C-alpha positions as YAML, in Angstrom:
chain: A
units: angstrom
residues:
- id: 1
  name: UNK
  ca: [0.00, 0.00, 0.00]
- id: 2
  name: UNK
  ca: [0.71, 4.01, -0.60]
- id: 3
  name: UNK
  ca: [-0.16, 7.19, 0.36]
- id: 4
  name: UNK
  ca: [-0.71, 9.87, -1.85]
- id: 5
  name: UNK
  ca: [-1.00, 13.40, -0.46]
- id: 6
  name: UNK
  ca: [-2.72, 17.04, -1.80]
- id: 7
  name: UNK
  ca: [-1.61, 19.91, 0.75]
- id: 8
  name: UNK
  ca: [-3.01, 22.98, 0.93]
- id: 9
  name: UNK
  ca: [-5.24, 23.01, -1.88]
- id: 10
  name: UNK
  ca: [-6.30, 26.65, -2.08]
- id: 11
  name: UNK
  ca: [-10.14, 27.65, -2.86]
- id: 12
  name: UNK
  ca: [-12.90, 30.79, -2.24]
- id: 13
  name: UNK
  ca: [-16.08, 29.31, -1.25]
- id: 14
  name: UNK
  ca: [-19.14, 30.10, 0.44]
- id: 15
  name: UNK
  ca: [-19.86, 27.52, 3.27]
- id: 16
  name: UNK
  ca: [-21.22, 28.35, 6.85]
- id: 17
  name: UNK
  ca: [-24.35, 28.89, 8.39]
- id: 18
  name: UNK
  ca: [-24.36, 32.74, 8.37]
- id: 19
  name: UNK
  ca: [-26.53, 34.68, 5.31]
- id: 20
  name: UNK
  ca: [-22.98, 36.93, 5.16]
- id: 21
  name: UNK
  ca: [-20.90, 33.85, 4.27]
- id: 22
  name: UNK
  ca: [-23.20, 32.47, 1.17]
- id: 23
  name: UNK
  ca: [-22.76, 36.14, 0.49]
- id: 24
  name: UNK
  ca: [-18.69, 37.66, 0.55]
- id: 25
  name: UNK
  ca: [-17.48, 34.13, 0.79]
- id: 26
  name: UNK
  ca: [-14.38, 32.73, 2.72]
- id: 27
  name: UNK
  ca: [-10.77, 31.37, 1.91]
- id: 28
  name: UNK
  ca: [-10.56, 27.55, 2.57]
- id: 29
  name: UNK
  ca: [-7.74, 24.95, 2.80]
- id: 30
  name: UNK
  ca: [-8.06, 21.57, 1.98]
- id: 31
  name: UNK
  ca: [-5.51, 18.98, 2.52]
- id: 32
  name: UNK
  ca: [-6.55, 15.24, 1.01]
- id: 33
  name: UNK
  ca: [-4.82, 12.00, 2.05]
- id: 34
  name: UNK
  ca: [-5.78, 8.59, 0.02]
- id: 35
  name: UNK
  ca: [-4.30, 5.40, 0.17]
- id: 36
  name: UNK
  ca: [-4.13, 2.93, -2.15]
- id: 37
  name: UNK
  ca: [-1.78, -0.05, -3.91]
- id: 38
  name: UNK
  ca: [0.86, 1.99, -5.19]
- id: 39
  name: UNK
  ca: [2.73, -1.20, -6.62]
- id: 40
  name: UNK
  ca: [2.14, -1.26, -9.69]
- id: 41
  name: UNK
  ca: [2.72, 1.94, -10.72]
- id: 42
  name: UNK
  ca: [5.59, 1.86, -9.21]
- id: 43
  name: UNK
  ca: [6.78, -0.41, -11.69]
- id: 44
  name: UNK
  ca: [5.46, 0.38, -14.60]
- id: 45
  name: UNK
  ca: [5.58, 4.22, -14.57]
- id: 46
  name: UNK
  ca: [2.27, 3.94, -16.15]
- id: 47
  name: UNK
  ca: [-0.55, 7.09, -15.13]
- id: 48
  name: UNK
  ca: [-3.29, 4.27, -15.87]
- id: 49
  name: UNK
  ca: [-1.77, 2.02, -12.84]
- id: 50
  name: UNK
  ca: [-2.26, 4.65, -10.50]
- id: 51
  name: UNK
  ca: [-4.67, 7.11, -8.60]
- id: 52
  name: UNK
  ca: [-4.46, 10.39, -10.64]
- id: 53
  name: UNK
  ca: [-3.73, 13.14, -8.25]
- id: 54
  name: UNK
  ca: [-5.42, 15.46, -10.65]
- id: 55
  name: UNK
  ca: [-8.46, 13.53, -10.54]
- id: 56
  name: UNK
  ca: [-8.25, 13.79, -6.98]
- id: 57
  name: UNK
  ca: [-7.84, 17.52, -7.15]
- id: 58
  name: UNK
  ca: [-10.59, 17.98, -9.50]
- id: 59
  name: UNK
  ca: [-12.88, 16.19, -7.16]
- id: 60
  name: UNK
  ca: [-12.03, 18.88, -4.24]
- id: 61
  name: UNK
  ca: [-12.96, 21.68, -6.08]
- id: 62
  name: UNK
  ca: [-15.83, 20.97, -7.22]
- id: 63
  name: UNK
  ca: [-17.00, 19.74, -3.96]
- id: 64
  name: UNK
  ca: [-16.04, 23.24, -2.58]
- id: 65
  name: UNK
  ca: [-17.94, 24.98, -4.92]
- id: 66
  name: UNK
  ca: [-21.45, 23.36, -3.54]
- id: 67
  name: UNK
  ca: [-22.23, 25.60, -0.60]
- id: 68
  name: UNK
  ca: [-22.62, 23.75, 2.37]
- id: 69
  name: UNK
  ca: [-23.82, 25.09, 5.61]
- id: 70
  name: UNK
  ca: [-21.44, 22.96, 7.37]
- id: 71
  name: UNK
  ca: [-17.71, 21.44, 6.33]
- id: 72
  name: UNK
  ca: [-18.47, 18.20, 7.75]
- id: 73
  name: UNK
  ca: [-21.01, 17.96, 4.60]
- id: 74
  name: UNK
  ca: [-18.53, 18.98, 2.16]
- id: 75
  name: UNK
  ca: [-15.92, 16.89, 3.59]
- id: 76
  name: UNK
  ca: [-18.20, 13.98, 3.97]
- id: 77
  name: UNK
  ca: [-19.02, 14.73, -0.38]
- id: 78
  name: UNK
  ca: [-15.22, 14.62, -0.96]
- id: 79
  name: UNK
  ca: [-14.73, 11.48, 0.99]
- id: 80
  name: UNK
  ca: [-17.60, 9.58, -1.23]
- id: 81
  name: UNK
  ca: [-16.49, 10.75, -4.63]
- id: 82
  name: UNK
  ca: [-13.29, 9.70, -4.01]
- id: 83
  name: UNK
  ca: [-14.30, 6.43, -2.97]
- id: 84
  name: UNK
  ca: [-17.14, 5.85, -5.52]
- id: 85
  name: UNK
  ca: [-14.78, 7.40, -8.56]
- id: 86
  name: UNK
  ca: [-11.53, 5.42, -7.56]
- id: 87
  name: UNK
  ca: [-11.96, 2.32, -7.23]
- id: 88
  name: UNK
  ca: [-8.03, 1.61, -6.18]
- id: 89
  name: UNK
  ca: [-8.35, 4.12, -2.70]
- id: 90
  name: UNK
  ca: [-8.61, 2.20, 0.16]
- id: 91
  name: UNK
  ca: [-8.91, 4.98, 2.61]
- id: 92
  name: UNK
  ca: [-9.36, 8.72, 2.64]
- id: 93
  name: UNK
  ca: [-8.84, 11.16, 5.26]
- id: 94
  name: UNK
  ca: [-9.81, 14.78, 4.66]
- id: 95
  name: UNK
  ca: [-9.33, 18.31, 6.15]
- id: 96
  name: UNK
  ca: [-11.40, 20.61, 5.64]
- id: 97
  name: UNK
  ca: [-9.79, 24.76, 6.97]
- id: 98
  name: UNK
  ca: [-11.78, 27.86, 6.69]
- id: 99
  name: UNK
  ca: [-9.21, 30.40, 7.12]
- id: 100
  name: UNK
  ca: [-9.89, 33.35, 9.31]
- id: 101
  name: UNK
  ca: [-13.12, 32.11, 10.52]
- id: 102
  name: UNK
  ca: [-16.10, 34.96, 11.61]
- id: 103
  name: UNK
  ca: [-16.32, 33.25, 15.20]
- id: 104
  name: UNK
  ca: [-15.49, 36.61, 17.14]
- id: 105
  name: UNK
  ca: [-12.07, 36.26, 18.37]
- id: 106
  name: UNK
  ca: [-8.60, 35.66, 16.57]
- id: 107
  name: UNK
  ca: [-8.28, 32.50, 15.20]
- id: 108
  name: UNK
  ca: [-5.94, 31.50, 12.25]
- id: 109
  name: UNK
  ca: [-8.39, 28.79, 10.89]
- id: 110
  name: UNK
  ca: [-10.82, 25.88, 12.22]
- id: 111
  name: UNK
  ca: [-10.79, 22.47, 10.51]
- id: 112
  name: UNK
  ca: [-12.72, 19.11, 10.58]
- id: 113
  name: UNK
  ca: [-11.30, 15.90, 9.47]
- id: 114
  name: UNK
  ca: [-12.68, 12.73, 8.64]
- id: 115
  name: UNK
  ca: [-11.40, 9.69, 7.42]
- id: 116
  name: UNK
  ca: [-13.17, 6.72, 5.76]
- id: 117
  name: UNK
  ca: [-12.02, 3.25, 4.64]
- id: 118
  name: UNK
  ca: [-13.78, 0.84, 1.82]
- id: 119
  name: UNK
  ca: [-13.66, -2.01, 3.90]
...
């Protein structure tokens, strides 16, 4: 088995339970870890033997651009593309940051994570 990681993929969206935030939006961060057999590809330098990372990435934007009043939903959308779309994962664990959160005080970001496995 292998890991494959996306850090700090970068989006504007408009999650949260607040009328402002479906309005001005908010700067997210997502950071997606999958596993899956990695062996093959290994050997045979082949894209087709593998989990495309840009198929991954693909799937967590346009998961962030369906407003959701909460991340755990969005999260919980990444998670169940990935597994329905890939049949190689084995596991995924998501973050999902909003950056600068409006939660009255000064906080750098607040995240959920959530992890799944096929089996």
């Amino acid at each position: 088995m292998g890991i494959i990681k996306l850090k700090n993929i970068r989006t504007f969206s408009f999650h949260g339970c607040l009328v402002e935030e479906s309005k001005i939006g908010s700067d997210y961060r997502v950071d997606l870890e999958i596993e899956a057999d990695l062996e093959k590809s290994s050997q045979t330098d082949k894209l087709a033997d593998t989990v495309d990372y840009v198929h991954l990435n693909k799937i967590v934007v346009e998961e962030m651009a369906i407003r959701s009043e909460l991340l755990e939903h969005v999260a919980q959308r990444i998670i169940d593309r990935t597994i329905n779309e890939l049949l190689p994962v084995s596991r995924v664990l998501v973050e999902v940051s909003k950056l600068n959160p409006p939660i009255g005080g000064d906080v750098e970001a607040v995240t959920i994570v959530l992890e799944k496995s096929r089996f």
